[in-house]
DNA sequence: GCCGCCCATGAAATAATCTCTCATCTTTGT
DNA sequence: ACAAAGATGAGAGATTATTTCATGGGCGGC
């Protein structure tokens, strides 16, 4: 078996993406191979990094993080040091789910989860605009989560 | 035990969020309770919806989805029917990871995973601008994923 | 075409883990 | 302080993961 994924591997990956709690026996039957083979395949998918991790997806509203906010950020200067400083600082902020350097009208796009708008307002004033090199931010409150964190299609 | 989460529940939730493959015995030891109690706690967290699902996080680059794009969308009309039609259509598009109705300069924000820029360009021309009621889109190619899908902080 | 090597496969045995039962203990309300 | 309700841990039994081993299929060399 070379480095690529065959039909069976893809099936296992897709099944585990939709439900990481399948027993090996169930996986095996659905994928159409024996339990032993399925187990080896799955282990290989982990070992070779196809599955980065398995995560319990905690329901945000259940733990008081029901509000989602997208934030566009523009920095003062477009120097490597400026970018690096911003990125170092953002990594400390636990409420930041996504932070991406983008091409376009903004330098960075953030996806942030907080309890509510008031919560965000405080965070915005105390932490976001205080980040190193931030010239301006544009906030987009999410009014409805149509699709959030859909599984990867491959 | 009432409807709220105590210190043990939170610990279990956080552990499972970081690694959904802990054995119950390991979870129990780390959380500081017996295996039986840990098992019951965990099952309750599932039953009561604190854990929406357990998902294997597939490495995007490993399955040919290494390119990330953020897209802002503006619709022609701001009517409920227009929004509904757009949302119905977007749910069919498997490459859309996030789709959020936002307040601000855009109506919707999309997070999309594709193979590469060429791939996106085709999809943009063939599928995105063809979505019902779309007046304009603004594309932000992600040049660097600083933080992607960080675990929830609670 | 034939042979030999390599590697993947499945059945079965073993080891580990989960899941439930029960007696005990803690908490809560009166 | 007492009774009821619920949570807990130890252990038994059931389930599941993981390894071992013999077999079969594909591929290259001759």
Coordinates of C-alpha atoms (C1' of nucleotides) in Angstrom, one line a residue:
Chain A
X1 CA 0.0 0.0 0.0
X2 CA 1.6 3.2 -1.2
X3 CA 1.2 6.7 0.4
X4 CA -2.2 7.4 -1.2
X5 CA -5.6 6.7 0.0
X6 CA -7.8 4.1 -1.6
X7 CA -11.6 3.8 -1.5
X8 CA -11.5 2.1 1.8
X9 CA -9.3 4.7 3.5
X10 CA -11.6 7.5 2.2
X11 CA -14.6 5.7 3.6
X12 CA -13.1 5.3 7.0
X13 CA -12.0 8.9 7.0
X14 CA -15.5 10.1 6.1
X15 CA -17.1 7.9 8.7
X16 CA -14.8 9.0 11.4
X17 CA -15.3 12.6 10.5
X18 CA -19.0 12.3 10.9
X19 CA -18.8 10.3 14.1
X20 CA -15.5 9.7 15.9
X21 CA -17.2 7.2 18.2
X22 CA -17.8 4.3 15.9
X23 CA -16.5 1.1 17.3
X24 CA -13.9 -0.5 15.2
X25 CA -16.3 -3.4 14.4
X26 CA -18.9 -1.0 13.1
X27 CA -16.4 0.9 11.1
X28 CA -15.1 -2.4 9.6
X29 CA -18.6 -3.6 8.6
X30 CA -19.6 -0.3 7.1
X31 CA -16.3 0.0 5.2
X32 CA -16.5 -3.6 4.0
X33 CA -13.4 -5.0 5.5
X34 CA -12.5 -7.2 8.4
X35 CA -12.0 -5.7 11.9
X36 CA -8.3 -6.4 11.8
X37 CA -7.8 -4.6 8.5
X38 CA -10.0 -1.7 9.5
X39 CA -8.0 -1.3 12.7
X40 CA -4.7 -1.2 10.9
X41 CA -6.1 1.2 8.3
X42 CA -7.4 3.5 10.9
X43 CA -4.1 3.5 12.9
X44 CA -2.3 4.3 9.7
X45 CA -4.6 7.3 9.1
X46 CA -3.7 8.6 12.5
X47 CA 0.0 7.8 12.3
X48 CA 0.4 9.4 8.9
X49 CA -1.4 12.5 9.9
X50 CA -4.6 12.2 7.9
X51 CA -6.5 12.7 11.1
X52 CA -5.0 15.6 13.0
X53 CA -7.0 14.9 16.1
X54 CA -10.4 13.7 17.4
X55 CA -12.4 16.4 19.1
X56 CA -15.6 16.5 21.1
X57 CA -17.6 19.3 19.7
X58 CA -18.9 21.2 22.7
X59 CA -22.3 23.0 22.1
X60 CA -21.4 26.7 22.4
X61 CA -24.7 27.8 23.8
X62 CA -24.5 25.1 26.5
X63 CA -21.3 26.6 27.9
X64 CA -22.3 30.3 27.6
X65 CA -20.6 31.0 24.3
X66 CA -23.7 31.6 22.2
X67 CA -22.5 34.7 20.4
X68 CA -20.4 34.6 17.2
X69 CA -18.6 37.6 15.8
X70 CA -16.5 38.1 12.7
X71 CA -13.9 40.9 12.8
X72 CA -11.8 42.3 10.0
X73 CA -8.6 43.9 11.2
X74 CA -6.3 46.4 9.5
X75 CA -2.8 47.0 10.8
X76 CA -0.8 50.2 10.9
X77 CA 2.1 48.9 8.9
X78 CA 2.5 46.0 6.6
X79 CA 5.9 44.9 7.8
X80 CA 6.8 41.3 8.7
X81 CA 7.6 42.4 12.3
X82 CA 4.2 44.0 12.6
X83 CA 2.5 40.9 11.3
X84 CA 4.5 38.7 13.6
X85 CA 3.8 40.7 16.7
X86 CA 0.1 40.7 15.9
X87 CA 0.0 37.0 15.4
X88 CA 1.9 36.3 18.6
X89 CA -0.5 38.4 20.5
X90 CA -3.6 36.9 19.0
X91 CA -2.5 33.4 19.8
X92 CA -3.0 34.2 23.5
X93 CA -6.6 35.2 23.1
X94 CA -8.6 32.1 23.8
X95 CA -11.9 33.4 22.5
X96 CA -10.4 33.7 19.0
X97 CA -11.5 30.6 17.0
X98 CA -10.0 31.6 13.7
X99 CA -7.4 34.1 12.7
X100 CA -6.4 34.3 9.0
X101 CA -4.1 36.5 7.1
X102 CA -6.0 37.5 4.0
X103 CA -5.5 39.3 0.7
X104 CA -8.0 42.2 0.2
X105 CA -9.4 45.1 2.2
X106 CA -8.3 43.7 5.5
X107 CA -5.1 42.2 6.8
X108 CA -6.7 39.6 9.1
X109 CA -10.0 38.1 9.6
X110 CA -11.1 36.8 13.0
X111 CA -13.8 34.5 14.2
X112 CA -14.6 35.0 17.8
X113 CA -17.0 33.3 20.3
X114 CA -18.3 35.1 23.3
X115 CA -21.2 35.1 25.6
X116 CA -23.1 38.0 24.2
X117 CA -22.8 41.4 22.6
X118 CA -21.9 43.1 25.8
X119 CA -19.3 40.6 26.4
X120 CA -17.9 41.3 23.0
X121 CA -18.0 45.0 23.5
X122 CA -15.9 44.7 26.5
X123 CA -13.4 42.4 24.8
X124 CA -13.2 44.6 21.8
X125 CA -12.4 47.7 23.9
X126 CA -10.0 46.0 26.3
X127 CA -8.2 43.5 24.1
X128 CA -8.8 43.7 20.4
X129 CA -8.0 47.3 19.7
X130 CA -5.1 47.0 22.1
X131 CA -3.4 44.4 20.0
X132 CA -0.1 45.5 18.6
X133 CA -0.2 47.5 15.4
X134 CA -4.0 47.6 15.0
X135 CA -5.2 50.6 13.0
X136 CA -8.9 49.7 12.7
X137 CA -11.3 46.8 13.1
X138 CA -14.6 46.2 11.5
X139 CA -17.1 44.1 13.4
X140 CA -19.7 41.8 11.9
X141 CA -22.1 40.4 14.4
X142 CA -23.5 37.1 13.4
X143 CA -27.3 37.2 13.5
X144 CA -27.8 33.6 12.3
X145 CA -25.5 30.7 12.1
X146 CA -26.6 29.1 8.9
X147 CA -23.7 26.6 8.6
X148 CA -21.0 26.4 11.3
X149 CA -18.1 24.1 11.0
X150 CA -19.4 21.8 8.4
X151 CA -17.4 18.6 7.9
X152 CA -14.8 18.7 5.2
X153 CA -15.9 17.5 1.8
X154 CA -13.2 15.3 0.1
Chain B
X1 CA -26.8 16.7 40.5
X2 CA -28.8 19.6 39.0
X3 CA -28.8 20.8 35.4
X4 CA -25.5 22.8 35.7
X5 CA -22.0 21.7 35.3
X6 CA -19.6 21.3 38.2
X7 CA -15.9 21.4 38.2
X8 CA -15.6 17.7 37.2
X9 CA -18.0 18.0 34.3
X10 CA -16.0 21.0 33.0
X11 CA -12.8 19.1 33.3
X12 CA -14.2 16.1 31.3
X13 CA -15.6 18.4 28.7
X14 CA -12.3 20.2 28.2
X15 CA -10.3 16.9 28.1
X16 CA -12.7 15.4 25.5
X17 CA -12.5 18.6 23.5
X18 CA -8.8 18.4 23.3
X19 CA -8.7 14.6 22.7
X20 CA -11.8 12.6 22.0
X21 CA -9.9 9.4 22.2
X22 CA -9.1 9.3 25.9
X23 CA -10.1 6.0 27.4
X24 CA -12.7 6.2 30.1
X25 CA -10.1 5.1 32.7
X26 CA -7.6 7.8 31.7
X27 CA -10.4 10.4 31.7
X28 CA -11.4 9.2 35.2
X29 CA -7.9 9.4 36.6
X30 CA -7.2 12.9 35.2
X31 CA -10.6 14.2 36.3
X32 CA -10.1 12.7 39.7
X33 CA -13.1 10.4 39.9
X34 CA -13.7 6.7 39.6
X35 CA -14.2 5.1 36.2
X36 CA -17.8 4.4 37.0
X37 CA -18.6 8.0 37.9
X38 CA -16.6 9.3 35.0
X39 CA -18.5 7.1 32.6
X40 CA -21.8 8.3 34.0
X41 CA -20.8 11.9 33.8
X42 CA -19.6 11.6 30.2
X43 CA -22.7 9.8 29.1
X44 CA -24.8 12.6 30.7
X45 CA -22.8 15.2 28.8
X46 CA -23.7 13.4 25.6
X47 CA -27.3 12.8 26.5
X48 CA -28.0 16.4 27.6
X49 CA -26.4 17.8 24.5
X50 CA -23.3 19.4 25.9
X51 CA -21.3 17.4 23.4
X52 CA -22.9 17.8 20.0
X53 CA -20.7 15.2 18.3
X54 CA -17.3 13.7 18.2
X55 CA -15.4 14.4 15.0
X56 CA -12.2 13.2 13.5
X57 CA -10.5 16.4 12.3
X58 CA -9.2 15.5 8.8
X59 CA -6.0 17.4 7.8
X60 CA -7.2 19.5 4.9
X61 CA -3.9 19.5 3.0
X62 CA -3.8 15.8 3.2
X63 CA -7.0 15.4 1.2
X64 CA -6.4 18.1 -1.3
X65 CA -8.3 20.9 0.4
X66 CA -5.3 23.1 1.3
X67 CA -6.8 26.5 0.2
X68 CA -9.0 28.5 2.4
X69 CA -11.1 31.5 1.2
X70 CA -13.4 33.9 3.0
X71 CA -16.2 35.4 0.9
X72 CA -18.5 38.3 1.8
X73 CA -21.8 38.2 0.0
X74 CA -24.4 40.9 -0.7
X75 CA -27.9 40.0 -1.8
X76 CA -30.1 42.0 -4.3
X77 CA -33.0 42.3 -1.9
X78 CA -33.2 42.1 1.8
X79 CA -36.5 40.1 2.0
X80 CA -37.1 37.0 4.1
X81 CA -37.7 35.0 0.9
X82 CA -34.5 36.1 -0.6
X83 CA -32.5 35.1 2.5
X84 CA -34.3 31.8 2.8
X85 CA -33.6 31.0 -0.9
X86 CA -30.0 31.8 -0.5
X87 CA -29.6 29.7 2.7
X88 CA -31.4 26.8 1.1
X89 CA -29.0 26.9 -1.8
X90 CA -25.9 27.3 0.2
X91 CA -26.6 24.3 2.3
X92 CA -26.1 22.1 -0.8
X93 CA -22.6 23.3 -1.4
X94 CA -20.3 20.9 0.4
X95 CA -17.2 23.2 0.1
X96 CA -18.8 25.8 2.4
X97 CA -17.6 25.3 5.9
X98 CA -19.3 28.3 7.5
X99 CA -22.1 30.5 6.3
X100 CA -23.3 33.2 8.7
X101 CA -25.8 36.0 8.3
X102 CA -24.1 39.1 9.6
X103 CA -24.8 42.7 10.4
X104 CA -22.7 45.2 8.5
X105 CA -21.5 45.8 5.0
X106 CA -22.3 42.2 3.9
X107 CA -25.3 40.0 4.2
X108 CA -23.4 36.8 4.6
X109 CA -19.9 35.6 5.3
X110 CA -18.7 32.3 3.9
X111 CA -15.7 30.2 4.8
X112 CA -14.8 27.9 2.0
X113 CA -12.2 25.1 1.5
X114 CA -11.0 24.2 -2.0
X115 CA -7.9 22.7 -3.5
X116 CA -6.3 25.8 -4.9
X117 CA -7.0 29.3 -6.3
X118 CA -7.9 27.9 -9.7
X119 CA -10.3 25.5 -8.1
X120 CA -11.9 28.4 -6.3
X121 CA -12.1 30.6 -9.4
X122 CA -14.1 27.9 -11.2
X123 CA -16.4 27.4 -8.2
X124 CA -16.8 31.2 -7.8
X125 CA -17.8 31.6 -11.5
X126 CA -20.0 28.5 -11.7
X127 CA -21.6 28.2 -8.3
X128 CA -21.2 31.2 -6.0
X129 CA -22.3 34.0 -8.2
X130 CA -25.1 31.8 -9.5
X131 CA -26.6 31.5 -6.1
X132 CA -30.1 33.0 -5.9
X133 CA -30.3 36.7 -5.3
X134 CA -26.5 37.4 -5.1
X135 CA -25.7 41.0 -6.1
X136 CA -22.0 40.9 -5.4
X137 CA -19.3 38.9 -3.6
X138 CA -16.0 40.0 -2.2
X139 CA -13.3 37.4 -2.0
X140 CA -10.5 37.3 0.6
X141 CA -7.9 34.6 -0.1
X142 CA -6.3 33.3 3.0
X143 CA -2.6 33.6 2.7
X144 CA -1.8 32.2 6.1
X145 CA -3.8 30.2 8.6
X146 CA -2.7 31.6 11.9
X147 CA -5.4 29.9 14.0
X148 CA -7.9 27.6 12.5
X149 CA -10.7 26.0 14.4
X150 CA -9.3 26.6 17.9
X151 CA -11.0 24.7 20.7
X152 CA -13.7 26.5 22.5
X153 CA -12.7 28.3 25.7
X154 CA -15.2 28.0 28.5
Chain C
dG1 C1' 5.2 -18.1 -18.6
dC2 C1' 6.8 -19.4 -14.2
dC3 C1' 8.7 -18.5 -9.8
dG4 C1' 9.7 -16.1 -5.6
dC5 C1' 9.1 -12.1 -2.8
dC6 C1' 6.4 -8.7 -0.5
dC7 C1' 2.7 -7.1 1.6
dA8 C1' -2.2 -6.9 2.6
dT9 C1' -5.9 -9.6 4.5
dG10 C1' -9.1 -12.2 7.7
dA11 C1' -9.9 -15.6 11.6
dA12 C1' -9.0 -16.4 16.0
dA13 C1' -6.8 -15.7 20.5
dT14 C1' -5.5 -12.5 24.0
dA15 C1' -5.5 -8.2 26.3
dA16 C1' -7.7 -4.1 27.5
dT17 C1' -11.8 -1.5 28.1
dC18 C1' -16.4 -0.5 28.8
dT19 C1' -20.8 -0.8 31.2
dC20 C1' -23.8 -2.2 34.7
dT21 C1' -25.1 -3.8 39.5
dC22 C1' -25.0 -3.1 44.2
dA23 C1' -23.9 -1.6 48.7
dT24 C1' -22.4 2.6 50.8
dC25 C1' -22.0 7.4 51.5
dT26 C1' -23.2 12.3 50.9
dT27 C1' -26.4 15.8 50.3
dT28 C1' -31.0 18.1 50.7
dG29 C1' -35.1 19.4 52.6
dT30 C1' -38.2 19.3 56.6
Chain D
dA1 C1' -31.8 15.0 63.6
dC2 C1' -34.1 12.2 60.3
dA3 C1' -35.7 10.4 56.0
dA4 C1' -35.5 10.5 51.1
dA5 C1' -33.0 11.2 46.9
dG6 C1' -29.2 11.0 44.5
dA7 C1' -24.2 10.3 43.7
dT8 C1' -20.2 7.4 44.4
dG9 C1' -16.6 3.5 44.0
dA10 C1' -15.5 -1.5 43.8
dG11 C1' -16.1 -5.3 41.3
dA12 C1' -18.4 -8.6 37.9
dG13 C1' -19.7 -9.5 33.4
dA14 C1' -20.0 -8.1 28.6
dT15 C1' -18.0 -5.8 24.9
dT16 C1' -14.2 -4.1 22.2
dA17 C1' -9.4 -3.4 20.8
dT18 C1' -5.1 -5.3 19.4
dT19 C1' -1.9 -8.8 18.2
dT20 C1' -0.6 -13.2 16.1
dC21 C1' -0.4 -16.2 12.4
dA22 C1' -1.5 -18.6 8.2
dT23 C1' -3.2 -17.6 3.6
dG24 C1' -3.8 -15.3 -0.8
dG25 C1' -2.9 -11.9 -4.4
dG26 C1' 0.0 -8.8 -7.1
dC27 C1' 4.4 -7.6 -9.1
dG28 C1' 9.1 -7.9 -10.9
dG29 C1' 12.9 -10.8 -12.4
dC30 C1' 14.4 -14.4 -15.1

